[in-house]
Amino acid sequence: MTSARFNIYTYVTFSVLHTGLTDGSDVEQTPTLWEREGKSATMQCNHTKDFTYSYMYWFRQLPGETMTLIVFATTGKKDNEHDYGNFDKEKFSASKPVVESGTFIVKNLKPEDKGWYFFLYLRKTSIHSRYFNISTDSIS
């Protein structure tokens, strides 16, 4: 009898959507990364806007569902003090140690984490965002 072993890999790709008055040159993000099921996917975003752009929102859209806010982060708060709404802090983590950057982590990856993830940073009426796509593939 031959047995087959399958590993589930979660593949994170980053696609760009620009909203607001930006061409995207003021935003940097983590390039593509691969992580195994059970590991964490860490997404880093940086911007070169001024200190007034201190708010960062992380969203996700699962296949067939509407977009949902996971966490609102701002500087001056500890990771567990950000507003996660109804989302589990054991599954998601966000940090924003300085105005110009933020990190978002999806922990203990599972196939159901597949979807689009993106951040939005803003100051009053200026909005800037980037998308992240998490998808799963089986590799034998």
PDB file of C-alpha atoms in Angstrom, residues 28-134:
ATOM      1  CA  GLU A  28       6.036  49.913   1.072  1.00  0.00           C
ATOM      2  CA  GLN A  29       4.841  46.439   1.934  1.00  0.00           C
ATOM      3  CA  THR A  30       6.078  42.922   2.542  1.00  0.00           C
ATOM      4  CA  PRO A  31       6.625  41.084  -0.759  1.00  0.00           C
ATOM      5  CA  THR A  32       5.160  37.610  -1.345  1.00  0.00           C
ATOM      6  CA  LEU A  33       5.675  35.051   1.420  1.00  0.00           C
ATOM      7  CA  TRP A  34       4.901  31.365   1.983  1.00  0.00           C
ATOM      8  CA  GLU A  35       3.894  29.816   5.289  1.00  0.00           C
ATOM      9  CA  ARG A  36       2.759  26.331   6.296  1.00  0.00           C
ATOM     10  CA  GLU A  37      -0.573  25.583   7.876  1.00  0.00           C
ATOM     11  CA  GLY A  38      -0.281  26.205  11.605  1.00  0.00           C
ATOM     12  CA  LYS A  39       2.322  28.945  11.162  1.00  0.00           C
ATOM     13  CA  SER A  40       1.727  32.720  11.133  1.00  0.00           C
ATOM     14  CA  ALA A  41       1.580  35.123   8.177  1.00  0.00           C
ATOM     15  CA  THR A  42       3.143  38.493   9.002  1.00  0.00           C
ATOM     16  CA  MET A  43       2.367  41.514   6.830  1.00  0.00           C
ATOM     17  CA  GLN A  44       4.396  44.698   7.252  1.00  0.00           C
ATOM     18  CA  CYS A  45       3.379  48.073   5.828  1.00  0.00           C
ATOM     19  CA  ASN A  46       5.267  51.356   5.874  1.00  0.00           C
ATOM     20  CA  HIS A  47       4.393  54.782   4.541  1.00  0.00           C
ATOM     21  CA  THR A  48       6.319  58.013   4.097  1.00  0.00           C
ATOM     22  CA  LYS A  49       3.449  60.347   4.832  1.00  0.00           C
ATOM     23  CA  ASP A  50       3.747  62.767   7.731  1.00  0.00           C
ATOM     24  CA  PHE A  51       2.972  62.146  11.404  1.00  0.00           C
ATOM     25  CA  THR A  52      -0.719  62.986  10.987  1.00  0.00           C
ATOM     26  CA  TYR A  53      -1.332  59.611   9.251  1.00  0.00           C
ATOM     27  CA  SER A  54      -1.436  57.703  12.523  1.00  0.00           C
ATOM     28  CA  TYR A  55      -4.529  55.505  12.021  1.00  0.00           C
ATOM     29  CA  MET A  56      -4.269  52.065  10.431  1.00  0.00           C
ATOM     30  CA  TYR A  57      -7.151  49.694   9.711  1.00  0.00           C
ATOM     31  CA  TRP A  58      -6.739  46.024   8.731  1.00  0.00           C
ATOM     32  CA  PHE A  59      -9.557  44.356   6.775  1.00  0.00           C
ATOM     33  CA  ARG A  60     -10.240  40.957   5.264  1.00  0.00           C
ATOM     34  CA  GLN A  61     -12.635  39.664   2.642  1.00  0.00           C
ATOM     35  CA  LEU A  62     -13.212  35.920   2.537  1.00  0.00           C
ATOM     36  CA  PRO A  63     -14.438  34.300  -0.702  1.00  0.00           C
ATOM     37  CA  GLY A  64     -18.130  35.008  -1.215  1.00  0.00           C
ATOM     38  CA  GLU A  65     -18.333  37.358   1.766  1.00  0.00           C
ATOM     39  CA  THR A  66     -18.262  41.089   2.296  1.00  0.00           C
ATOM     40  CA  MET A  67     -15.254  42.998   3.550  1.00  0.00           C
ATOM     41  CA  THR A  68     -14.847  43.048   7.339  1.00  0.00           C
ATOM     42  CA  LEU A  69     -12.760  45.255   9.607  1.00  0.00           C
ATOM     43  CA  ILE A  70     -10.516  43.089  11.808  1.00  0.00           C
ATOM     44  CA  VAL A  71      -8.600  45.701  13.775  1.00  0.00           C
ATOM     45  CA  PHE A  72      -8.115  49.441  14.117  1.00  0.00           C
ATOM     46  CA  ALA A  73      -4.594  50.311  15.289  1.00  0.00           C
ATOM     47  CA  THR A  74      -2.979  53.570  16.264  1.00  0.00           C
ATOM     48  CA  THR A  75       0.356  54.577  17.731  1.00  0.00           C
ATOM     49  CA  GLY A  76       0.726  54.818  21.486  1.00  0.00           C
ATOM     50  CA  LYS A  77      -1.143  51.583  22.263  1.00  0.00           C
ATOM     51  CA  LYS A  78       0.119  48.101  23.088  1.00  0.00           C
ATOM     52  CA  ASP A  79      -0.717  45.326  20.621  1.00  0.00           C
ATOM     53  CA  ASN A  80      -3.539  43.938  22.759  1.00  0.00           C
ATOM     54  CA  GLU A  81      -5.046  47.409  23.324  1.00  0.00           C
ATOM     55  CA  HIS A  82      -5.997  47.993  19.678  1.00  0.00           C
ATOM     56  CA  ASP A  83      -9.684  47.700  18.761  1.00  0.00           C
ATOM     57  CA  TYR A  84     -10.295  44.151  17.467  1.00  0.00           C
ATOM     58  CA  GLY A  85     -14.083  44.376  17.646  1.00  0.00           C
ATOM     59  CA  ASN A  86     -15.431  40.809  17.727  1.00  0.00           C
ATOM     60  CA  PHE A  87     -12.224  39.240  16.391  1.00  0.00           C
ATOM     61  CA  ASP A  88     -10.036  36.984  18.515  1.00  0.00           C
ATOM     62  CA  LYS A  89      -6.703  38.466  19.637  1.00  0.00           C
ATOM     63  CA  GLU A  90      -5.354  34.908  19.742  1.00  0.00           C
ATOM     64  CA  LYS A  91      -5.897  34.620  15.956  1.00  0.00           C
ATOM     65  CA  PHE A  92      -4.949  38.155  14.868  1.00  0.00           C
ATOM     66  CA  SER A  93      -2.337  40.586  16.077  1.00  0.00           C
ATOM     67  CA  ALA A  94      -1.565  44.155  15.052  1.00  0.00           C
ATOM     68  CA  SER A  95       1.170  46.523  16.114  1.00  0.00           C
ATOM     69  CA  LYS A  96       1.846  50.140  15.246  1.00  0.00           C
ATOM     70  CA  PRO A  97       4.940  51.218  17.197  1.00  0.00           C
ATOM     71  CA  VAL A  98       5.484  54.338  15.080  1.00  0.00           C
ATOM     72  CA  VAL A  99       3.273  56.443  12.823  1.00  0.00           C
ATOM     73  CA  GLU A 100       5.008  55.326   9.612  1.00  0.00           C
ATOM     74  CA  SER A 101       4.594  51.563   9.982  1.00  0.00           C
ATOM     75  CA  GLY A 102       2.347  48.767  11.109  1.00  0.00           C
ATOM     76  CA  THR A 103       2.370  44.988  11.287  1.00  0.00           C
ATOM     77  CA  PHE A 104      -0.536  42.574  11.019  1.00  0.00           C
ATOM     78  CA  ILE A 105      -0.290  38.858  11.833  1.00  0.00           C
ATOM     79  CA  VAL A 106      -2.703  36.032  11.062  1.00  0.00           C
ATOM     80  CA  LYS A 107      -1.767  33.254  13.500  1.00  0.00           C
ATOM     81  CA  ASN A 108      -2.182  29.483  13.232  1.00  0.00           C
ATOM     82  CA  LEU A 109      -2.987  29.547   9.502  1.00  0.00           C
ATOM     83  CA  LYS A 110      -5.768  27.305   8.260  1.00  0.00           C
ATOM     84  CA  PRO A 111      -7.289  26.842   4.787  1.00  0.00           C
ATOM     85  CA  GLU A 112     -10.314  28.893   5.886  1.00  0.00           C
ATOM     86  CA  ASP A 113      -8.017  31.921   6.284  1.00  0.00           C
ATOM     87  CA  LYS A 114      -7.945  32.162   2.479  1.00  0.00           C
ATOM     88  CA  GLY A 115      -9.069  35.600   1.350  1.00  0.00           C
ATOM     89  CA  TRP A 116      -8.052  39.191   0.715  1.00  0.00           C
ATOM     90  CA  TYR A 117      -6.380  41.137   3.520  1.00  0.00           C
ATOM     91  CA  PHE A 118      -5.530  44.794   3.259  1.00  0.00           C
ATOM     92  CA  PHE A 119      -4.654  47.811   5.289  1.00  0.00           C
ATOM     93  CA  LEU A 120      -5.823  51.361   5.097  1.00  0.00           C
ATOM     94  CA  TYR A 121      -4.076  54.295   6.713  1.00  0.00           C
ATOM     95  CA  LEU A 122      -5.667  57.665   6.981  1.00  0.00           C
ATOM     96  CA  ARG A 123      -5.731  61.205   8.218  1.00  0.00           C
ATOM     97  CA  LYS A 124      -9.131  62.882   8.302  1.00  0.00           C
ATOM     98  CA  THR A 125     -10.271  62.707   4.651  1.00  0.00           C
ATOM     99  CA  SER A 126      -7.163  61.120   3.084  1.00  0.00           C
ATOM    100  CA  ILE A 127      -7.372  57.363   2.560  1.00  0.00           C
ATOM    101  CA  HIS A 128      -4.623  55.038   1.320  1.00  0.00           C
ATOM    102  CA  SER A 129      -4.801  51.250   1.147  1.00  0.00           C
ATOM    103  CA  ARG A 130      -3.088  48.039  -0.012  1.00  0.00           C
ATOM    104  CA  TYR A 131      -4.509  44.545  -0.515  1.00  0.00           C
ATOM    105  CA  PHE A 132      -3.064  41.210   0.629  1.00  0.00           C
ATOM    106  CA  ASN A 133      -4.344  37.908  -0.737  1.00  0.00           C
ATOM    107  CA  ILE A 134      -4.028  34.748   1.344  1.00  0.00           C
TER     108      ILE A 134
END
